[in-house]
PDB file of C-alpha atoms in Angstrom:
ATOM      1  CA  UNK A1481      91.986  -6.835  83.061  1.00 64.00           C
ATOM      2  CA  UNK A1482      89.432  -9.180  81.724  1.00 66.00           C
ATOM      3  CA  UNK A1483      92.128 -11.706  81.247  1.00 62.00           C
ATOM      4  CA  UNK A1484      92.973 -11.457  84.904  1.00 63.00           C
ATOM      5  CA  UNK A1485      89.414 -12.098  85.886  1.00 54.00           C
ATOM      6  CA  UNK A1486      89.144 -15.119  83.646  1.00 54.00           C
ATOM      7  CA  UNK A1487      92.335 -16.515  85.074  1.00 59.00           C
ATOM      8  CA  UNK A1488      91.071 -16.034  88.614  1.00 54.00           C
ATOM      9  CA  UNK A1489      87.789 -17.708  87.766  1.00 52.00           C
ATOM     10  CA  UNK A1490      89.625 -20.663  86.301  1.00 52.00           C
ATOM     11  CA  UNK A1491      91.750 -21.051  89.354  1.00 55.00           C
ATOM     12  CA  UNK A1492      88.713 -21.279  91.539  1.00 55.00           C
ATOM     13  CA  UNK A1493      87.065 -24.574  91.096  1.00 60.00           C
ATOM     14  CA  UNK A1494      83.975 -23.904  92.964  1.00 63.00           C
ATOM     15  CA  UNK A1495      81.340 -21.131  92.655  1.00 67.00           C
ATOM     16  CA  UNK A1496      80.830 -19.340  95.961  1.00 68.00           C
ATOM     17  CA  UNK A1497      77.142 -18.951  95.259  1.00 74.00           C
ATOM     18  CA  UNK A1498      76.543 -22.664  95.029  1.00 72.00           C
ATOM     19  CA  UNK A1499      77.321 -24.486  98.295  1.00 72.00           C
ATOM     20  CA  UNK A1500      78.958 -27.937  98.308  1.00 75.00           C
ATOM     21  CA  UNK A1501      76.576 -30.939  98.217  1.00 79.00           C
ATOM     22  CA  UNK A1502      76.851 -32.092 101.876  1.00 85.00           C
ATOM     23  CA  UNK A1503      76.336 -28.565 103.110  1.00 85.00           C
ATOM     24  CA  UNK A1504      73.313 -28.208 100.893  1.00 84.00           C
ATOM     25  CA  UNK A1505      71.858 -31.460 102.270  1.00 91.00           C
ATOM     26  CA  UNK A1506      72.400 -30.444 105.919  1.00 92.00           C
ATOM     27  CA  UNK A1507      70.922 -26.977 105.221  1.00 89.00           C
ATOM     28  CA  UNK A1508      67.852 -28.479 103.580  1.00 92.00           C
ATOM     29  CA  UNK A1509      67.281 -30.885 106.527  1.00 95.00           C
ATOM     30  CA  UNK A1510      67.735 -28.047 109.033  1.00 93.00           C
ATOM     31  CA  UNK A1511      65.312 -25.891 107.032  1.00 93.00           C
ATOM     32  CA  UNK A1512      62.760 -28.708 106.979  1.00 94.00           C
ATOM     33  CA  UNK A1513      63.059 -29.196 110.773  1.00 93.00           C
ATOM     34  CA  UNK A1514      62.623 -25.439 111.411  1.00 91.00           C
ATOM     35  CA  UNK A1515      59.749 -25.264 108.883  1.00 90.00           C
ATOM     36  CA  UNK A1516      58.025 -28.277 110.497  1.00 92.00           C
ATOM     37  CA  UNK A1517      58.461 -26.741 113.974  1.00 88.00           C
ATOM     38  CA  UNK A1518      57.020 -23.408 112.777  1.00 86.00           C
ATOM     39  CA  UNK A1519      54.178 -25.168 110.977  1.00 87.00           C
ATOM     40  CA  UNK A1520      53.175 -27.364 113.952  1.00 90.00           C
ATOM     41  CA  UNK A1521      53.912 -25.114 116.913  1.00 87.00           C
ATOM     42  CA  UNK A1522      54.120 -21.424 115.973  1.00 85.00           C
ATOM     43  CA  UNK A1523      51.650 -21.215 113.094  1.00 87.00           C
ATOM     44  CA  UNK A1524      48.646 -22.406 115.213  1.00 89.00           C
ATOM     45  CA  UNK A1525      49.562 -19.916 117.949  1.00 88.00           C
ATOM     46  CA  UNK A1526      49.941 -17.128 115.421  1.00 87.00           C
ATOM     47  CA  UNK A1527      46.590 -18.063 113.816  1.00 90.00           C
ATOM     48  CA  UNK A1528      44.990 -18.205 117.251  1.00 92.00           C
ATOM     49  CA  UNK A1529      46.280 -14.706 118.127  1.00 90.00           C
ATOM     50  CA  UNK A1530      45.183 -13.368 114.736  1.00 91.00           C
ATOM     51  CA  UNK A1531      41.716 -14.913 115.191  1.00 92.00           C
ATOM     52  CA  UNK A1532      41.413 -13.350 118.651  1.00 91.00           C
ATOM     53  CA  UNK A1533      42.410  -9.969 117.252  1.00 90.00           C
ATOM     54  CA  UNK A1534      39.934 -10.324 114.383  1.00 90.00           C
ATOM     55  CA  UNK A1535      37.171 -11.249 116.856  1.00 89.00           C
ATOM     56  CA  UNK A1536      38.131  -8.343 119.105  1.00 87.00           C
ATOM     57  CA  UNK A1537      38.117  -5.934 116.176  1.00 88.00           C
ATOM     58  CA  UNK A1538      34.774  -7.219 114.893  1.00 87.00           C
ATOM     59  CA  UNK A1539      33.348  -7.089 118.427  1.00 84.00           C
ATOM     60  CA  UNK A1540      34.693  -3.563 118.795  1.00 84.00           C
ATOM     61  CA  UNK A1541      33.123  -2.567 115.501  1.00 87.00           C
ATOM     62  CA  UNK A1542      29.778  -4.062 116.526  1.00 88.00           C
ATOM     63  CA  UNK A1543      30.026  -2.381 119.928  1.00 87.00           C
ATOM     64  CA  UNK A1544      30.924   0.904 118.237  1.00 86.00           C
ATOM     65  CA  UNK A1545      27.911   0.594 115.934  1.00 90.00           C
ATOM     66  CA  UNK A1546      25.689  -0.180 118.925  1.00 91.00           C
ATOM     67  CA  UNK A1547      27.087   2.809 120.794  1.00 91.00           C
ATOM     68  CA  UNK A1548      26.625   4.960 117.691  1.00 90.00           C
ATOM     69  CA  UNK A1549      22.952   3.955 117.486  1.00 92.00           C
ATOM     70  CA  UNK A1550      22.564   4.594 121.227  1.00 93.00           C
ATOM     71  CA  UNK A1551      24.338   7.947 120.925  1.00 91.00           C
ATOM     72  CA  UNK A1552      22.050   8.882 118.042  1.00 94.00           C
ATOM     73  CA  UNK A1553      19.043   7.977 120.194  1.00 93.00           C
ATOM     74  CA  UNK A1554      20.364  10.058 123.096  1.00 92.00           C
ATOM     75  CA  UNK A1555      21.035  12.940 120.708  1.00 93.00           C
ATOM     76  CA  UNK A1556      17.465  12.799 119.407  1.00 94.00           C
ATOM     77  CA  UNK A1557      16.140  12.736 122.982  1.00 94.00           C
ATOM     78  CA  UNK A1558      18.359  15.696 123.833  1.00 94.00           C
ATOM     79  CA  UNK A1559      17.127  17.628 120.798  1.00 93.00           C
ATOM     80  CA  UNK A1560      13.526  16.822 121.740  1.00 94.00           C
ATOM     81  CA  UNK A1561      14.117  17.977 125.317  1.00 93.00           C
ATOM     82  CA  UNK A1562      15.851  21.110 124.062  1.00 93.00           C
ATOM     83  CA  UNK A1563      12.931  21.894 121.751  1.00 93.00           C
ATOM     84  CA  UNK A1564      10.501  21.279 124.610  1.00 94.00           C
ATOM     85  CA  UNK A1565      12.551  23.521 126.902  1.00 92.00           C
ATOM     86  CA  UNK A1566      12.568  26.284 124.290  1.00 93.00           C
ATOM     87  CA  UNK A1567       8.813  25.920 123.873  1.00 94.00           C
ATOM     88  CA  UNK A1568       8.348  26.061 127.651  1.00 94.00           C
ATOM     89  CA  UNK A1569      10.611  29.122 127.880  1.00 92.00           C
ATOM     90  CA  UNK A1570       8.584  30.856 125.159  1.00 92.00           C
ATOM     91  CA  UNK A1571       5.356  29.997 126.982  1.00 94.00           C
ATOM     92  CA  UNK A1572       6.738  31.293 130.295  1.00 93.00           C
ATOM     93  CA  UNK A1573       7.987  34.456 128.593  1.00 93.00           C
ATOM     94  CA  UNK A1574       4.523  34.987 127.069  1.00 94.00           C
ATOM     95  CA  UNK A1575       2.846  34.429 130.450  1.00 93.00           C
ATOM     96  CA  UNK A1576       5.276  36.850 132.097  1.00 92.00           C
ATOM     97  CA  UNK A1577       4.513  39.484 129.463  1.00 93.00           C
ATOM     98  CA  UNK A1578       0.775  38.982 129.966  1.00 93.00           C
ATOM     99  CA  UNK A1579       1.151  39.160 133.741  1.00 93.00           C
ATOM    100  CA  UNK A1580       3.319  42.262 133.370  1.00 90.00           C
ATOM    101  CA  UNK A1581       0.728  43.923 131.145  1.00 92.00           C
ATOM    102  CA  UNK A1582      -2.039  43.007 133.596  1.00 92.00           C
ATOM    103  CA  UNK A1583       0.038  44.318 136.505  1.00 93.00           C
ATOM    104  CA  UNK A1584       0.738  47.564 134.657  1.00 93.00           C
ATOM    105  CA  UNK A1585      -2.966  47.978 133.853  1.00 93.00           C
ATOM    106  CA  UNK A1586      -3.844  47.245 137.480  1.00 92.00           C
ATOM    107  CA  UNK A1587      -1.257  49.726 138.748  1.00 93.00           C
ATOM    108  CA  UNK A1588      -2.537  52.372 136.313  1.00 92.00           C
ATOM    109  CA  UNK A1589      -6.107  51.793 137.488  1.00 92.00           C
ATOM    110  CA  UNK A1590      -4.963  52.002 141.116  1.00 92.00           C
ATOM    111  CA  UNK A1591      -3.030  55.190 140.341  1.00 91.00           C
ATOM    112  CA  UNK A1592      -6.056  56.658 138.584  1.00 93.00           C
ATOM    113  CA  UNK A1593      -8.276  55.746 141.539  1.00 94.00           C
ATOM    114  CA  UNK A1594      -5.819  57.288 144.003  1.00 93.00           C
ATOM    115  CA  UNK A1595      -5.525  60.405 141.839  1.00 92.00           C
ATOM    116  CA  UNK A1596      -9.297  60.733 141.747  1.00 93.00           C
ATOM    117  CA  UNK A1597      -9.461  60.286 145.524  1.00 92.00           C
ATOM    118  CA  UNK A1598      -6.788  62.946 145.996  1.00 93.00           C
ATOM    119  CA  UNK A1599      -8.558  65.318 143.605  1.00 92.00           C
ATOM    120  CA  UNK A1600     -11.894  64.665 145.323  1.00 91.00           C
ATOM    121  CA  UNK A1601     -10.320  65.223 148.743  1.00 91.00           C
ATOM    122  CA  UNK A1602      -8.713  68.416 147.411  1.00 90.00           C
ATOM    123  CA  UNK A1603     -12.054  69.658 146.065  1.00 91.00           C
ATOM    124  CA  UNK A1604     -13.730  68.819 149.376  1.00 90.00           C
ATOM    125  CA  UNK A1605     -10.975  70.646 151.270  1.00 91.00           C
ATOM    126  CA  UNK A1606     -11.251  73.641 148.944  1.00 90.00           C
ATOM    127  CA  UNK A1607     -15.027  73.682 149.357  1.00 89.00           C
ATOM    128  CA  UNK A1608     -14.679  73.464 153.151  1.00 88.00           C
ATOM    129  CA  UNK A1609     -12.057  76.227 153.125  1.00 88.00           C
ATOM    130  CA  UNK A1610     -14.275  78.343 150.853  1.00 83.00           C
ATOM    131  CA  UNK A1611     -17.256  77.887 153.180  1.00 84.00           C
ATOM    132  CA  UNK A1612     -15.113  78.698 156.212  1.00 85.00           C
ATOM    133  CA  UNK A1613     -13.705  81.754 154.451  1.00 82.00           C
ATOM    134  CA  UNK A1614     -17.201  82.823 153.378  1.00 77.00           C
ATOM    135  CA  UNK A1615     -18.486  82.389 156.922  1.00 79.00           C
ATOM    136  CA  UNK A1616     -15.564  84.327 158.368  1.00 85.00           C
ATOM    137  CA  UNK A1617     -15.920  86.984 155.693  1.00 79.00           C
ATOM    138  CA  UNK A1618     -19.654  87.192 156.312  1.00 75.00           C
ATOM    139  CA  UNK A1619     -19.033  87.712 160.025  1.00 77.00           C
ATOM    140  CA  UNK A1620     -16.310  90.291 159.418  1.00 80.00           C
ATOM    141  CA  UNK A1621     -18.342  92.122 156.770  1.00 76.00           C
ATOM    142  CA  UNK A1622     -21.372  91.922 159.021  1.00 71.00           C
ATOM    143  CA  UNK A1623     -19.427  93.388 161.936  1.00 76.00           C
ATOM    144  CA  UNK A1624     -18.037  96.171 159.767  1.00 77.00           C
ATOM    145  CA  UNK A1625     -21.433  96.838 158.200  1.00 72.00           C
ATOM    146  CA  UNK A1626     -23.095  96.934 161.594  1.00 71.00           C
ATOM    147  CA  UNK A1627     -20.490  99.346 162.910  1.00 74.00           C
ATOM    148  CA  UNK A1628     -20.814 101.515 159.827  1.00 74.00           C
ATOM    149  CA  UNK A1629     -24.599 101.385 159.867  1.00 69.00           C
ATOM    150  CA  UNK A1630     -24.593 102.244 163.561  1.00 69.00           C
ATOM    151  CA  UNK A1631     -22.437 105.271 162.857  1.00 73.00           C
ATOM    152  CA  UNK A1632     -24.646 106.319 159.951  1.00 70.00           C
ATOM    153  CA  UNK A1633     -27.929 105.789 161.750  1.00 63.00           C
ATOM    154  CA  UNK A1634     -26.636 107.152 164.954  1.00 59.00           C
ATOM    155  CA  UNK A1635     -27.906 104.341 167.095  1.00 58.00           C
ATOM    156  CA  UNK A1636     -26.320 101.161 168.191  1.00 59.00           C
ATOM    157  CA  UNK A1637     -27.197  98.019 166.399  1.00 57.00           C
ATOM    158  CA  UNK A1638     -25.906  95.765 169.091  1.00 61.00           C
ATOM    159  CA  UNK A1639     -28.955  93.558 169.140  1.00 62.00           C
ATOM    160  CA  UNK A1640     -27.770  90.287 167.658  1.00 63.00           C
ATOM    161  CA  UNK A1641     -31.001  89.292 165.955  1.00 64.00           C
ATOM    162  CA  UNK A1642     -31.386  92.677 164.374  1.00 66.00           C
ATOM    163  CA  UNK A1643     -27.737  92.657 163.402  1.00 65.00           C
ATOM    164  CA  UNK A1644     -28.102  89.240 161.684  1.00 70.00           C
ATOM    165  CA  UNK A1645     -31.159  90.398 159.771  1.00 71.00           C
ATOM    166  CA  UNK A1646     -29.467  93.563 158.560  1.00 69.00           C
ATOM    167  CA  UNK A1647     -26.320  91.629 157.542  1.00 70.00           C
ATOM    168  CA  UNK A1648     -28.252  88.931 155.754  1.00 74.00           C
ATOM    169  CA  UNK A1649     -30.337  91.469 153.901  1.00 77.00           C
ATOM    170  CA  UNK A1650     -27.244  93.427 152.924  1.00 74.00           C
ATOM    171  CA  UNK A1651     -25.371  90.377 151.684  1.00 75.00           C
ATOM    172  CA  UNK A1652     -28.405  89.080 149.807  1.00 78.00           C
ATOM    173  CA  UNK A1653     -28.658  92.419 148.015  1.00 80.00           C
ATOM    174  CA  UNK A1654     -24.957  92.201 147.119  1.00 76.00           C
ATOM    175  CA  UNK A1655     -25.369  88.677 145.760  1.00 78.00           C
ATOM    176  CA  UNK A1656     -28.380  89.729 143.688  1.00 83.00           C
ATOM    177  CA  UNK A1657     -26.417  92.624 142.202  1.00 79.00           C
ATOM    178  CA  UNK A1658     -23.476  90.308 141.454  1.00 76.00           C
ATOM    179  CA  UNK A1659     -25.743  87.772 139.724  1.00 79.00           C
ATOM    180  CA  UNK A1660     -27.528  90.466 137.783  1.00 80.00           C
ATOM    181  CA  UNK A1661     -24.157  91.797 136.576  1.00 73.00           C
ATOM    182  CA  UNK A1662     -23.208  88.468 135.077  1.00 64.00           C
TER     183      UNK A1662
END
């Protein structure tokens, strides 16, 4: 098999990897023309585009850094405003608690005052009712005592002045006995 390969190689005069001389010359000239065209026309355009991109990227980076600094500033302002708002909320909450406590104290004082007024009015009403009951009782007891005394004495005690004196004397004696018994 190796012998076959050597025989084939000998039959071929020319190596396929190495082109013939005229072809090599034409290829080199064509390559030089294309290289010159790329070097003079395309390379400056490519460099120009790359320079524009580099400038845009650097400008974007600078703009991003500027925006980052500005965003940091806005964030600090926001945090300051938030802290101030929390402080204000705490102050308002404290004021509301103080006002609530004052309102509760005021309402308690008003309730106490109203309770005292109601109690005083109740005492006054009780005293008035007691006096009215005592007066009515005095008249009824006086009437009964006069009737009873008239029956016992055998004469009428219809005279009003006499009747009042007898009733007053009788009731005074009863009060004296009641106080002495205490």
